[in-house]
């Protein structure tokens, strides 16, 4: 390495002495293009998706569907910055589930898919890719598209729809009433609600958390019950349906199925619990934008250029001429799940 630097310096010295413009090494091209499905782009995308999943504040874990765009910038004096545009898809694993996102099933299109468009900036400098910034916007597939390819599918309802909220509350009350051995659970987040016009039913999915109350205590003194913290904390996830009877004299039908996860050390979901304590239910959901920016004094996202790092204008134009010979980018990449 040292000898290489010495050689470069020597070469520059010689060329200066000879009155020549030093040759610009090809690696300072400002916008070199990697193909979207290059293994290197995929490796960076995997780092980005993992980063995004670890910082999700609501809803479900995401997986990569397609790499839309990749732009590579060389960074002086060394390293490089990659800008990615990614399409992610919602899986069936809620963020409180301990299942790694890679193992989660992607939500089927017939269940009304939700997509997230993400812009991510990563740095690579003597090590693996590191995310500097990510910004995502999630939105469900359009209602029209869903109905077009699946006329009988149930579209997503708003999470604050009163039928959805009532179905969730009734389902959790039923779960708490039946399941008396494991203490009293509270609602953490409503994650999905769908209405089937055909069946006259509502389908909901929601996350729960345990409290420090037994079922009996909760019945008498609900005000004493606090969300558990520390080693006793357990998250859970429920699916429930409520079918309204269309026939006079027959009962409405209610079904609830919950799974309670083992305590996960170091996983607190502080944000969800804060929202829960504020009573902000139903505000979480789709059509929202989430940002994650690493703020750090030695962040390199806006590298401070020293004068010796600046490429003079005439040299940049020389680079642009040279860039004409760079192969056209092979983007967007392939769909890993489905075209939405
Ligand atoms: C996730 O998938 C990997 C590879 O298929 C497997 O080895 C691992 O056991 C799975 N983990 C869970 C929690 O299912
Ligand atoms: C439900 O949510 C929608 C979208 O977030 C909002 O426009 C509407 O005001 C909310 N309705 C209620 C009753 O809170
Ligand atoms: C639950 O915790 C709160 C706060 O620590 C406490 O005030 C309350 O008495 C506890 N409830 C029970 C049933 O132990
Ligand atoms: C109570 O909860 C546990 C764990 O979630 C579950 O296995 C069990 O079937 C539940 N019991 C009833 C009666 O619902
Ligand atoms: C700078 O980066 C190093 C290594 O990533 C880290 O340990 C250190 O805390 C950072 N310093 C500041 C001021 O952020």
Tab-separated table of C-alpha atoms and ligand atoms in Angstrom, residues 98-100 102-103, ligand 1:
chain	number	residue	atom	x	y	z
A	98	UNK	CA	-38.795	-12.597	16.956
A	99	UNK	CA	-38.718	-14.227	13.490
A	100	UNK	CA	-35.884	-12.834	11.346
A	102	UNK	CA	-35.538	-13.309	5.895
A	103	UNK	CA	-37.659	-16.153	7.246
B	1	LIG	C1	-34.558	-19.060	9.339
B	1	LIG	O1	-34.132	-19.675	8.130
B	1	LIG	C2	-32.850	-20.261	8.237
B	1	LIG	C3	-32.446	-20.725	6.856
B	1	LIG	O2	-33.495	-21.332	6.178
B	1	LIG	C4	-32.926	-21.422	9.251
B	1	LIG	O3	-31.679	-22.025	9.378
B	1	LIG	C5	-33.368	-20.849	10.594
B	1	LIG	O4	-33.546	-21.893	11.525
B	1	LIG	C6	-34.673	-20.082	10.451
B	1	LIG	N1	-34.971	-19.420	11.718
B	1	LIG	C7	-36.163	-19.448	12.277
B	1	LIG	C8	-36.304	-18.736	13.583
B	1	LIG	O5	-37.113	-20.027	11.772
